[in-house]
């Protein structure tokens, strides 16, 4: 969360539990009390700063108090100076002095004190400045808990079962095969299973039937299109620059396709990171005779850096904002830290100093970015050849080394107010070092530091993203913020176990998919259990599988797939206007929608004007890192299924497809294509009445097509089609 927001609003947004928790319990303290003490109070009463000789970093410190006496009287909120201070009552200093905490936060602290001000025995003292927060601690070697009932061999289930037993809960039963296949196929490819795939899975009675399904799906070229889209969300991919004219970036698609290919090939995640940050430097180290395709791949990978948003109407003058966008996205995507908050001052909540920020800033200011065009040049420049030849006709929207130099801190974030010099380097809280002399920009060293197995965040963050992709919510519910303002992990031991296994297994994302999806937790039904709903209404303990709506891309791609209209070939460049026609300005910016029948990941996406379909169904924000898709339900979505030409075209194509079959086989085929099952007798009865009424004037071929297309629009808009159990 950006530290520029008011403290009170930040507390309210990030600390509120979605379900009630006992004020005297550990969860309440960790979610409601500790983050406020660490994020708000610690600034003046922690580390080396002890205003009024009061510290808030432990229960003992609060009991001891400061100049005014004990701050805490357990069980007596009215007599506790801490409560009087945050209520702005009496003679006690008002805290925080600049702005009141939200009423709900004050109520939480009052309830906590009344219940005895419990401070969990195993909870460390709050020491944000020295990095004692859980996310900065090394990944622990954790063994799965015992399985006294001998139910499962999967280590994930052993961790989850221990938490369920502690709360007296039992999980629901397994999902049926149709549900499981549809769930897994959408999760790994973003497409529905075909009737043939459904029949084959139901007919396979072998113990490893589902494992074979996973192997097939992970080997599909559609897997990279689905999981590449997850990464493109996080790195805020777009095909335009984002400055006031929103110039096209004709070669950005190469980076998009690089990401898709990386997930398809199961490129080790540490290598994936190194290539994106320093691929051009790695390309320069290739041995003589190395395949030119490898050089092109490495250069293209640095699109991760080069696609940073451009700002203003003179993007060269506003380049400092592009560097800030780069650092902000790097911090969120790889480390799940809001590093960008340290641009104007030391981070208020996490141990990241302004000097740390400008250490990273110097690395990227020592890097040459391509410019997509501006009102002065009106054409792209500084593009990098895909192969090491100045005559190469193909170029990448990539970065290259500039002149290495350190920068001075920008006071209050203003580049025109230089402060002390900040040596190029990495975050000190994570063991970062200064870039050594003669090392160039420092991007290669940055890439190696980020992918170092000893970095406690890199593996945790990616494991959490993959978990979120399968269960809808990560083990850490704030996937872009593992700092003190984020949520603590629901299963910290499981998170560390998976992170350690991820690294030990060669950083294989596909192996992580297999481990997660072969668990009982993943294969559970999405059914209801009265006790589970009462004890754990948010399903944080995963006693059932969470139902979800399809993403925007999945809805579009599924309609194309079942209608037979899906073009499964990979996408390439977009049909942008020729560069000589680029007269875009802030008053007449570039704007276009280039649609096709390929996968939605290949649609042209602008920063300033988002694609209308992706906007309607909660697609990613192309201007900032999208950590998670949040689902809305609005009337215009229903109107889309009723009226949009895209839906009418798909229903017409599917009607043509069905009308080639005998009359008695049509409805069965439609239900199997859309739902993976035969129609129920009730559905068959309603469909027959609808079709007969719609074509009441006679059995002409045109009326049949119209009737079937209308009925299919009903099926395409159904919950069963757009939701996954």
XYZ file of C-alpha atoms in Angstrom:
725
model
C 0.000 0.000 0.000
C 1.309 3.437 -0.911
C 2.574 5.336 2.090
C 1.226 8.550 0.616
C -2.223 7.574 1.846
C -3.400 8.717 5.236
C -2.331 6.449 8.068
C -5.885 6.016 9.241
C -7.136 4.955 5.834
C -4.231 2.545 5.434
C -4.982 0.916 8.764
C -8.651 0.574 7.947
C -8.027 -0.908 4.516
C -5.246 -3.321 5.343
C -5.876 -4.457 8.876
C -9.571 -5.168 9.109
C -10.389 -8.850 9.432
C -13.065 -10.080 7.082
C -14.421 -12.289 9.845
C -14.738 -11.669 13.577
C -11.799 -12.816 15.714
C -11.520 -13.034 19.479
C -9.916 -9.914 20.894
C -7.870 -12.084 23.229
C -6.588 -14.412 20.507
C -3.293 -14.553 18.663
C -4.936 -13.948 15.274
C -6.566 -10.771 16.536
C -3.252 -9.457 17.852
C -1.316 -10.295 14.677
C -3.965 -8.872 12.353
C -5.360 -5.935 14.334
C -2.815 -4.808 16.929
C 0.733 -5.614 15.867
C 0.508 -3.932 12.388
C -0.713 -0.660 13.940
C 2.011 -0.676 16.579
C 4.638 -1.464 13.938
C 3.318 0.743 11.182
C 2.059 3.797 13.073
C 3.389 3.912 16.656
C 6.885 2.583 16.035
C 7.897 5.726 14.149
C 8.112 7.663 17.425
C 8.272 4.876 20.007
C 10.602 2.224 18.623
C 14.137 1.574 17.459
C 16.280 4.561 18.358
C 13.256 6.846 18.714
C 11.592 6.776 22.128
C 9.492 9.913 22.505
C 8.508 10.387 26.139
C 10.749 7.383 26.963
C 7.893 5.142 25.824
C 8.495 2.056 23.712
C 5.776 -0.024 22.025
C 7.844 -2.959 20.788
C 6.817 -5.449 23.480
C 4.165 -6.017 26.133
C 6.747 -5.458 28.847
C 7.631 -2.062 27.377
C 3.976 -0.998 27.337
C 3.498 -2.168 30.930
C 6.578 -0.213 31.995
C 5.439 2.881 30.119
C 7.305 6.171 29.849
C 7.378 9.605 31.440
C 3.609 9.584 31.968
C 3.531 6.162 33.607
C 2.369 2.717 32.529
C 0.758 2.797 29.097
C -1.107 -0.443 29.581
C -3.340 -1.759 32.360
C -4.468 -5.194 31.153
C -8.186 -5.697 31.636
C -8.786 -2.005 32.338
C -9.028 -0.085 29.091
C -10.381 3.060 30.762
C -7.273 3.307 32.986
C -4.768 2.587 30.193
C -2.946 5.673 28.943
C -2.575 3.982 25.553
C -6.353 3.910 25.102
C -6.763 7.464 26.394
C -4.121 8.634 23.931
C -5.662 7.047 20.841
C -9.131 8.213 21.958
C -7.779 11.784 22.287
C -9.063 11.866 25.894
C -7.841 13.514 29.083
C -4.359 14.889 29.640
C -2.573 12.069 27.841
C -0.737 13.100 24.629
C -2.905 12.459 21.634
C -1.609 9.620 19.469
C -0.946 9.638 16.619
C -0.480 13.392 16.922
C -1.156 14.158 13.247
C -4.380 12.257 12.657
C -6.756 10.096 14.659
C -6.884 6.367 14.057
C -10.149 5.118 12.529
C -12.913 4.408 15.078
C -12.775 0.671 14.324
C -9.054 0.554 15.108
C -9.631 2.359 18.422
C -12.376 -0.158 19.196
C -10.004 -3.026 18.393
C -7.367 -1.731 20.804
C -9.989 -1.167 23.503
C -11.266 -4.731 23.124
C -7.701 -6.071 23.147
C -6.877 -4.327 26.432
C -10.175 -5.396 28.026
C -9.360 -9.018 27.160
C -6.009 -8.773 28.927
C -3.782 -7.302 26.189
C -2.548 -10.737 25.126
C 0.840 -10.727 23.389
C 1.466 -14.187 21.857
C 4.302 -15.993 23.620
C 6.105 -16.881 20.391
C 5.637 -13.463 18.824
C 8.904 -11.549 18.568
C 9.216 -7.993 19.770
C 8.340 -5.424 17.133
C 11.632 -4.370 15.592
C 10.838 -3.027 12.142
C 14.073 -1.109 11.944
C 16.183 -4.222 12.456
C 14.159 -6.412 10.147
C 12.616 -8.828 12.612
C 9.383 -8.908 10.605
C 8.626 -12.477 9.454
C 9.182 -11.738 5.765
C 12.782 -10.634 6.316
C 13.747 -13.738 8.271
C 15.491 -16.562 6.389
C 13.300 -19.297 4.927
C 13.156 -22.055 7.524
C 13.694 -25.762 6.945
C 10.300 -27.090 8.036
C 9.134 -30.687 8.195
C 5.458 -31.444 7.508
C 3.436 -32.203 10.665
C 2.624 -35.846 11.421
C -0.481 -37.395 9.894
C -1.925 -39.421 12.771
C -4.885 -40.599 10.719
C -2.685 -41.742 7.826
C -4.960 -40.035 5.314
C -2.504 -38.491 2.867
C 1.116 -38.547 1.839
C 1.005 -35.084 0.311
C 2.944 -32.701 2.596
C 0.588 -29.823 1.784
C -2.350 -31.721 3.224
C -0.413 -32.523 6.381
C 0.165 -28.812 7.033
C -3.456 -27.953 6.295
C -4.843 -30.882 8.285
C -2.944 -29.801 11.395
C -4.635 -26.390 11.302
C -8.037 -27.971 10.660
C -7.631 -30.382 13.587
C -6.657 -27.508 15.860
C -9.978 -25.813 15.061
C -12.015 -29.014 15.255
C -12.835 -29.005 11.547
C -12.987 -31.718 8.927
C -12.796 -30.968 5.202
C -15.580 -31.712 2.751
C -15.259 -34.681 0.422
C -13.551 -34.831 -2.983
C -14.946 -33.165 -6.081
C -16.506 -35.313 -8.782
C -14.419 -35.991 -11.862
C -16.244 -33.566 -14.142
C -15.744 -30.718 -11.693
C -12.107 -31.608 -11.079
C -11.239 -31.792 -14.773
C -12.942 -28.480 -15.541
C -11.205 -26.838 -12.571
C -7.750 -28.095 -13.546
C -8.146 -27.366 -17.259
C -9.147 -23.763 -16.673
C -6.460 -23.313 -14.003
C -3.624 -24.533 -16.209
C -4.757 -23.492 -19.708
C -7.565 -20.958 -19.293
C -9.793 -23.043 -21.591
C -12.638 -25.519 -20.987
C -12.041 -29.253 -21.418
C -13.365 -30.811 -24.595
C -16.007 -33.571 -24.476
C -13.344 -36.027 -25.612
C -11.055 -35.060 -22.725
C -13.940 -35.408 -20.274
C -14.844 -38.859 -21.582
C -11.225 -40.015 -21.425
C -10.778 -38.884 -17.817
C -14.011 -40.511 -16.660
C -13.007 -43.748 -18.362
C -9.530 -43.871 -16.767
C -9.781 -45.808 -13.507
C -6.040 -45.943 -12.868
C -4.669 -44.448 -9.608
C -2.614 -41.918 -11.562
C -5.418 -40.711 -13.829
C -5.427 -37.139 -12.540
C -1.625 -36.941 -12.582
C -1.741 -37.869 -16.277
C -4.255 -35.073 -16.854
C -1.910 -32.596 -15.175
C 1.048 -33.729 -17.274
C -1.020 -33.267 -20.440
C -2.206 -29.807 -19.431
C 1.251 -28.651 -18.347
C 2.648 -29.775 -21.708
C 0.010 -27.806 -23.629
C 1.141 -24.602 -25.375
C -1.961 -23.014 -23.851
C -0.420 -23.375 -20.384
C 2.055 -20.567 -21.062
C -0.727 -18.370 -22.391
C -2.652 -18.818 -19.161
C 0.216 -18.484 -16.668
C 2.093 -15.935 -18.728
C -0.983 -13.745 -18.312
C -0.596 -13.981 -14.521
C 2.947 -12.596 -14.780
C 1.934 -9.920 -17.291
C -0.650 -8.724 -14.756
C 2.031 -8.347 -12.113
C 4.455 -6.445 -14.381
C 1.634 -4.205 -15.782
C 2.246 -5.181 -19.418
C 0.808 -2.917 -22.118
C 1.326 -2.280 -25.818
C 1.416 1.495 -25.447
C 3.677 3.834 -23.503
C 1.256 5.575 -21.154
C 2.468 9.164 -21.575
C -0.089 11.797 -22.530
C -0.190 10.761 -26.214
C -0.056 7.044 -25.289
C 2.257 6.195 -28.179
C 2.181 2.624 -29.509
C 5.046 0.313 -28.623
C 5.134 -1.895 -31.746
C 7.742 -4.343 -30.414
C 6.388 -4.898 -26.897
C 4.700 -8.101 -28.091
C 8.086 -9.806 -28.245
C 8.396 -9.545 -24.463
C 4.833 -10.840 -24.050
C 5.671 -13.889 -26.160
C 8.950 -14.363 -24.279
C 6.978 -14.632 -21.023
C 4.542 -17.146 -22.538
C 7.406 -19.258 -23.896
C 9.200 -19.149 -20.538
C 6.221 -20.657 -18.720
C 5.708 -23.251 -21.449
C 9.331 -24.380 -21.260
C 9.323 -24.315 -17.439
C 12.266 -21.947 -17.436
C 13.644 -22.001 -13.883
C 12.216 -19.015 -12.054
C 15.603 -17.720 -10.882
C 16.843 -17.765 -14.477
C 13.603 -16.126 -15.606
C 14.282 -13.222 -13.233
C 17.928 -12.832 -14.193
C 17.094 -12.695 -17.888
C 14.389 -10.069 -17.461
C 16.586 -7.721 -15.454
C 19.943 -8.270 -17.159
C 19.323 -10.313 -20.310
C 21.317 -7.964 -22.525
C 24.328 -8.321 -20.207
C 23.972 -12.099 -20.205
C 23.762 -12.018 -24.006
C 27.083 -10.178 -24.135
C 28.639 -13.102 -22.257
C 27.449 -15.765 -24.706
C 30.307 -17.779 -26.230
C 31.222 -17.254 -29.883
C 28.960 -19.231 -32.146
C 26.017 -19.201 -29.747
C 22.673 -19.467 -31.570
C 21.383 -16.020 -32.575
C 17.984 -17.084 -31.254
C 19.446 -17.265 -27.754
C 20.847 -13.748 -28.059
C 17.463 -12.520 -29.266
C 15.693 -14.233 -26.358
C 17.946 -12.641 -23.744
C 17.681 -9.164 -25.231
C 13.902 -9.458 -25.521
C 13.602 -10.547 -21.887
C 14.598 -7.065 -20.685
C 11.201 -5.879 -21.810
C 10.446 -6.355 -18.112
C 12.410 -3.139 -17.538
C 11.723 -1.301 -20.782
C 7.902 -1.506 -20.662
C 7.851 0.757 -17.608
C 5.282 3.486 -18.041
C 6.293 6.785 -19.645
C 4.905 10.050 -18.287
C 4.106 13.600 -19.367
C 4.225 15.136 -22.824
C 8.048 15.194 -22.827
C 8.948 11.685 -21.710
C 12.674 12.466 -21.635
C 12.155 15.267 -19.104
C 9.870 13.071 -17.014
C 12.097 10.002 -17.180
C 12.593 10.104 -13.399
C 8.949 9.034 -13.061
C 9.607 6.065 -15.355
C 12.490 5.030 -13.119
C 10.199 5.295 -10.101
C 7.656 3.077 -11.889
C 10.425 0.546 -12.612
C 11.546 0.403 -8.977
C 7.982 0.243 -7.664
C 7.127 -2.659 -9.962
C 10.394 -4.471 -9.210
C 9.717 -4.241 -5.482
C 6.140 -5.466 -5.763
C 6.607 -8.177 -8.402
C 9.753 -9.899 -7.089
C 9.987 -8.945 -3.397
C 6.377 -8.033 -2.537
C 7.619 -4.823 -0.927
C 6.407 -1.280 -1.501
C 9.913 0.009 -2.206
C 8.501 2.998 -4.100
C 7.285 4.444 -0.785
C 10.902 5.362 0.021
C 11.232 7.779 -2.893
C 10.468 10.893 -0.829
C 11.459 9.765 2.692
C 12.447 6.668 4.612
C 9.672 4.077 4.381
C 7.249 4.733 7.224
C 6.502 1.086 7.913
C 9.195 -1.153 6.412
C 12.986 -1.032 6.910
C 13.705 0.562 3.544
C 15.570 3.847 3.555
C 15.562 6.608 0.969
C 19.221 5.780 0.408
C 18.217 2.199 -0.428
C 15.711 3.527 -2.940
C 18.231 5.764 -4.683
C 20.754 2.937 -4.675
C 18.329 1.104 -6.955
C 17.504 4.329 -8.809
C 21.167 4.730 -9.752
C 21.205 1.247 -11.270
C 18.313 2.038 -13.580
C 19.474 5.565 -14.349
C 22.700 3.924 -15.525
C 20.553 1.978 -18.014
C 19.391 3.188 -21.440
C 15.649 2.807 -21.957
C 14.028 2.877 -25.399
C 11.739 5.806 -26.091
C 8.496 4.920 -27.870
C 8.050 8.430 -29.260
C 6.960 11.803 -27.994
C 5.672 15.038 -29.463
C 9.192 16.096 -30.376
C 10.499 12.959 -32.068
C 7.248 11.276 -33.136
C 9.081 7.983 -33.683
C 10.623 5.166 -31.666
C 14.313 5.313 -30.932
C 17.011 3.455 -29.046
C 15.634 0.024 -29.976
C 18.077 -2.870 -29.582
C 18.900 -5.314 -32.432
C 17.629 -8.813 -31.781
C 20.916 -10.251 -33.041
C 24.337 -8.661 -32.461
C 24.492 -6.884 -35.779
C 23.788 -3.242 -36.507
C 22.157 -4.372 -39.761
C 19.584 -6.554 -38.033
C 16.150 -5.558 -39.353
C 14.388 -6.879 -36.259
C 14.678 -4.944 -33.041
C 13.443 -5.406 -29.511
C 11.915 -2.916 -27.127
C 14.730 -3.620 -24.698
C 17.223 -1.825 -22.479
C 20.982 -1.474 -22.788
C 23.857 -0.331 -20.606
C 24.293 3.396 -20.139
C 27.015 5.327 -18.379
C 27.397 3.924 -14.835
C 27.019 6.542 -12.133
C 25.615 7.038 -8.656
C 22.869 9.553 -7.996
C 22.044 11.931 -5.227
C 18.949 11.491 -3.118
C 16.063 13.585 -4.403
C 14.823 15.555 -1.412
C 11.072 15.023 -1.097
C 11.267 13.124 -4.389
C 12.154 16.243 -6.374
C 15.017 15.651 -8.858
C 15.761 19.371 -8.743
C 16.584 19.188 -5.004
C 19.641 16.921 -4.727
C 20.801 15.632 -1.362
C 23.557 13.255 -0.311
C 24.978 10.744 -2.766
C 23.544 7.202 -2.657
C 25.889 4.470 -3.956
C 24.279 2.032 -6.355
C 23.213 -1.036 -4.403
C 20.422 -3.202 -3.064
C 18.205 -3.257 0.026
C 20.356 -3.513 3.129
C 17.645 -5.230 5.153
C 17.977 -8.211 2.792
C 21.742 -8.277 2.818
C 22.156 -6.101 -0.244
C 25.613 -4.784 -1.090
C 26.965 -1.775 -2.957
C 27.634 -2.365 -6.662
C 31.385 -3.003 -6.979
C 33.555 -0.661 -9.085
C 33.736 -1.547 -12.754
C 30.501 -3.565 -12.647
C 28.603 -1.335 -15.059
C 25.088 -0.273 -14.178
C 24.741 -2.970 -11.532
C 21.762 -4.667 -13.182
C 23.572 -7.991 -13.432
C 24.497 -7.876 -9.751
C 20.905 -6.869 -8.928
C 19.613 -9.856 -10.901
C 21.958 -12.211 -9.072
C 21.011 -10.766 -5.680
C 17.287 -11.111 -6.357
C 17.662 -14.731 -7.502
C 20.051 -15.747 -4.723
C 18.508 -18.660 -2.771
C 19.466 -16.841 0.438
C 17.139 -13.960 -0.425
C 14.209 -14.688 1.928
C 11.523 -13.106 -0.230
C 11.958 -14.145 -3.874
C 10.888 -17.783 -3.543
C 8.206 -17.027 -0.932
C 6.609 -14.418 -3.179
C 6.457 -16.639 -6.269
C 5.198 -19.651 -4.327
C 2.463 -17.438 -2.922
C 1.487 -16.266 -6.417
C 1.185 -19.829 -7.698
C -0.873 -20.809 -4.644
C -3.149 -17.823 -5.249
C -3.570 -18.847 -8.881
C -5.053 -22.157 -7.755
C -6.999 -21.198 -4.619
C -7.957 -17.607 -5.412
C -6.211 -16.262 -2.294
C -2.571 -16.628 -1.375
C -1.177 -17.998 1.863
C -0.330 -14.302 2.231
C -3.479 -12.439 1.220
C -1.531 -9.354 0.117
C 0.627 -10.830 -2.676
C 2.322 -7.525 -3.529
C 3.006 -6.543 0.088
C 4.812 -8.863 2.482
C 5.797 -5.861 4.607
C 4.373 -4.812 7.946
C 1.272 -3.337 6.288
C 0.472 -6.615 4.577
C -1.355 -9.614 5.992
C 0.648 -12.274 7.835
C 0.589 -15.753 6.257
C -2.262 -18.021 7.281
C 0.111 -21.026 7.166
C 3.656 -19.679 7.657
C 5.244 -23.126 8.004
C 3.642 -24.301 4.759
C 4.812 -21.152 2.974
C 8.398 -21.761 4.045
C 8.198 -25.469 3.237
C 7.008 -24.715 -0.299
C 9.586 -21.948 -0.776
C 12.446 -24.208 0.314
C 11.192 -27.063 -1.869
C 10.767 -24.691 -4.807
C 14.429 -23.668 -4.619
C 15.704 -27.181 -3.939
C 13.726 -28.464 -6.922
C 15.460 -26.111 -9.351
C 12.882 -23.298 -9.185
C 10.475 -25.344 -11.337
C 7.048 -23.699 -11.515
C 5.516 -26.763 -13.179
C 6.702 -29.007 -10.343
C 5.043 -26.587 -7.921
C 1.788 -26.822 -9.893
C 1.909 -30.613 -9.696
C 2.558 -30.650 -5.954
C -0.306 -28.256 -5.221
C -2.823 -29.796 -7.597
C -2.180 -33.366 -6.461
C -3.129 -32.399 -2.911
C -6.462 -33.368 -1.395
C -7.031 -29.671 -0.687
C -7.012 -28.848 -4.389
C -9.223 -31.815 -5.260
C -11.930 -31.062 -2.685
C -15.495 -30.209 -3.578
C -16.753 -26.651 -3.300
C -19.605 -27.833 -1.079
C -21.004 -26.397 2.119
C -20.367 -27.522 5.684
C -22.304 -25.831 8.478
C -19.560 -26.094 11.087
C -16.852 -25.032 8.666
C -18.891 -21.994 7.668
C -19.377 -21.080 11.319
C -15.791 -21.545 12.517
C -13.969 -20.417 9.370
C -16.409 -18.437 7.204
C -13.612 -17.114 4.977
C -12.357 -20.642 4.286
C -8.837 -19.545 5.247
C -8.145 -23.117 6.397
C -9.369 -24.566 3.065
C -11.946 -26.983 4.418
C -13.597 -26.664 0.995
C -12.465 -25.561 -2.443
C -13.303 -21.912 -3.229
C -15.645 -21.331 -6.137
C -14.561 -18.585 -8.560
C -15.788 -16.724 -11.610
C -13.750 -17.065 -14.759
C -11.394 -14.201 -15.507
C -12.191 -11.849 -18.364
C -9.785 -13.672 -20.670
C -11.190 -17.077 -19.730
C -14.763 -15.966 -20.474
C -13.806 -14.657 -23.904
C -11.542 -17.583 -24.757
C -14.083 -20.162 -23.583
C -16.788 -18.653 -25.806
C -14.395 -18.750 -28.755
C -13.421 -22.346 -27.943
C -16.913 -23.835 -27.626
C -18.158 -21.984 -30.705
C -15.300 -23.382 -32.803
C -14.073 -19.859 -33.605
C -10.873 -19.896 -31.540
C -7.720 -19.291 -33.560
C -5.120 -21.193 -31.527
C -2.067 -19.785 -33.296
C 0.178 -17.492 -31.226
C -0.241 -13.760 -31.649
C 2.410 -11.469 -33.055
C 2.684 -7.777 -33.806
C -0.364 -5.516 -33.767
C -1.471 -3.603 -36.877
C -0.393 -0.198 -35.599
C -0.353 2.706 -38.076
C 2.962 3.235 -39.916
C 5.385 5.338 -37.891
C 5.324 8.132 -40.490
C 1.671 8.657 -39.560
C 2.344 9.036 -35.842
C 1.048 12.479 -35.104
C -0.329 11.631 -31.687
C -0.404 14.388 -29.081
C -1.789 14.870 -25.607
C -4.855 16.412 -27.243
C -5.204 13.669 -29.843
C -3.710 10.539 -28.263
C -3.464 7.162 -29.903
C -6.584 5.075 -29.417
C -7.670 1.855 -31.098
C -9.148 -1.577 -30.430
C -7.647 -4.398 -32.481
C -9.787 -7.496 -32.018
C -9.268 -10.980 -33.408
C -10.215 -14.553 -32.559
C -6.909 -15.543 -30.962
C -6.432 -16.013 -27.220
C -7.180 -12.877 -25.219
C -3.589 -12.636 -23.988
C -2.741 -11.536 -27.546
C -5.205 -8.617 -27.601
C -3.654 -5.168 -27.956
C -3.853 -3.501 -24.549
C -3.443 0.238 -24.003
C -2.438 1.960 -20.805
C -4.663 5.025 -21.104
C -7.712 3.525 -22.785
C -8.299 -0.008 -21.607
C -9.887 -2.680 -23.776
C -13.688 -2.420 -23.241
C -14.238 -6.146 -22.716
C -11.354 -6.536 -20.273
C -12.561 -3.461 -18.395
C -16.104 -4.824 -18.116
C -14.995 -8.144 -16.669
C -12.331 -6.870 -14.260
C -9.217 -7.279 -16.375
C -5.798 -6.057 -15.223
C -4.785 -2.464 -14.601
C -2.168 -1.794 -17.275
C -0.788 1.236 -15.415
C 0.224 -0.498 -12.181
C 1.001 -3.961 -10.910
C -2.141 -6.074 -10.577
C -1.570 -8.443 -7.687
C -4.992 -10.095 -7.840
C -8.134 -9.824 -9.933
C -11.114 -8.643 -7.936
C -14.513 -9.742 -9.227
C -17.427 -7.353 -9.633
C -21.004 -8.176 -10.580
C -22.724 -5.342 -12.422
C -25.768 -5.119 -14.740
C -23.657 -4.237 -17.779
C -22.112 -7.711 -17.662
C -25.545 -9.294 -18.118
C -26.315 -6.821 -20.894
C -23.082 -7.854 -22.611
C -24.240 -11.479 -22.827
C -27.622 -10.365 -24.146
C -26.611 -7.748 -26.691
C -22.914 -7.641 -27.565
C -22.028 -8.535 -31.170
C -19.198 -10.772 -29.912
C -21.659 -13.006 -28.027
C -24.106 -13.002 -30.943
C -21.341 -14.070 -33.316
C -20.226 -16.889 -30.986
C -23.766 -18.168 -30.460
C -24.385 -18.085 -34.225
C -21.200 -20.077 -34.890
C -22.081 -22.625 -32.215
C -25.609 -22.918 -33.617
C -24.168 -23.702 -37.062
C -21.906 -26.277 -35.446
C -24.802 -27.995 -33.669
C -27.199 -27.900 -36.595
C -24.852 -30.188 -38.519
C -25.763 -32.908 -35.990
C -28.953 -34.955 -35.858
C -31.763 -33.191 -34.006
C -31.593 -35.481 -30.983
C -27.853 -34.970 -30.466
C -27.734 -31.178 -30.518
C -28.667 -30.286 -26.964
C -26.494 -33.074 -25.586
C -23.517 -31.760 -27.557
C -24.154 -28.176 -26.411
C -24.248 -29.149 -22.717
C -21.121 -31.270 -23.041
C -19.240 -28.449 -24.764
C -20.289 -25.756 -22.309
C -20.639 -27.678 -19.044
C -18.813 -30.972 -19.560
C -21.964 -33.020 -18.818
C -25.190 -34.162 -20.518
C -28.308 -32.017 -20.089
C -30.750 -32.831 -17.308
C -34.320 -33.855 -18.224
C -35.551 -30.490 -16.954
C -33.036 -28.633 -19.157
C -34.074 -30.691 -22.173
C -37.741 -29.907 -21.529
C -37.157 -26.147 -21.157
C -34.934 -26.042 -24.243
C -37.515 -27.873 -26.363
C -40.245 -25.427 -25.329
C -38.010 -22.420 -25.960
C -36.902 -23.600 -29.410
C -40.438 -24.541 -30.438
C -41.788 -21.157 -29.328
C -38.959 -19.210 -31.000
C -39.439 -20.999 -34.336
C -43.232 -21.237 -34.122
C -43.780 -19.849 -37.602
C -42.245 -22.869 -39.273
C -39.209 -25.116 -39.475
C -37.182 -23.043 -41.948
C -33.402 -23.340 -41.663
C -32.999 -19.634 -40.905
C -35.545 -19.735 -38.075
C -33.821 -22.782 -36.643
C -30.459 -21.023 -36.641
C -31.975 -17.953 -35.009
C -33.748 -20.021 -32.347
C -30.687 -22.072 -31.498
C -28.469 -18.990 -31.369
C -30.904 -17.342 -28.939
C -30.996 -20.423 -26.708
C -27.213 -20.711 -26.737
C -26.899 -17.104 -25.535
C -28.888 -18.200 -22.489
C -26.442 -21.068 -21.880
C -23.370 -18.868 -22.426
C -24.609 -16.384 -19.826
C -25.335 -19.045 -17.194
C -23.436 -19.256 -13.927
C -22.397 -22.807 -14.713
C -20.526 -21.577 -17.781
C -18.822 -18.544 -16.243
C -18.037 -20.053 -12.819
C -15.675 -22.847 -11.794
C -16.428 -25.040 -8.784
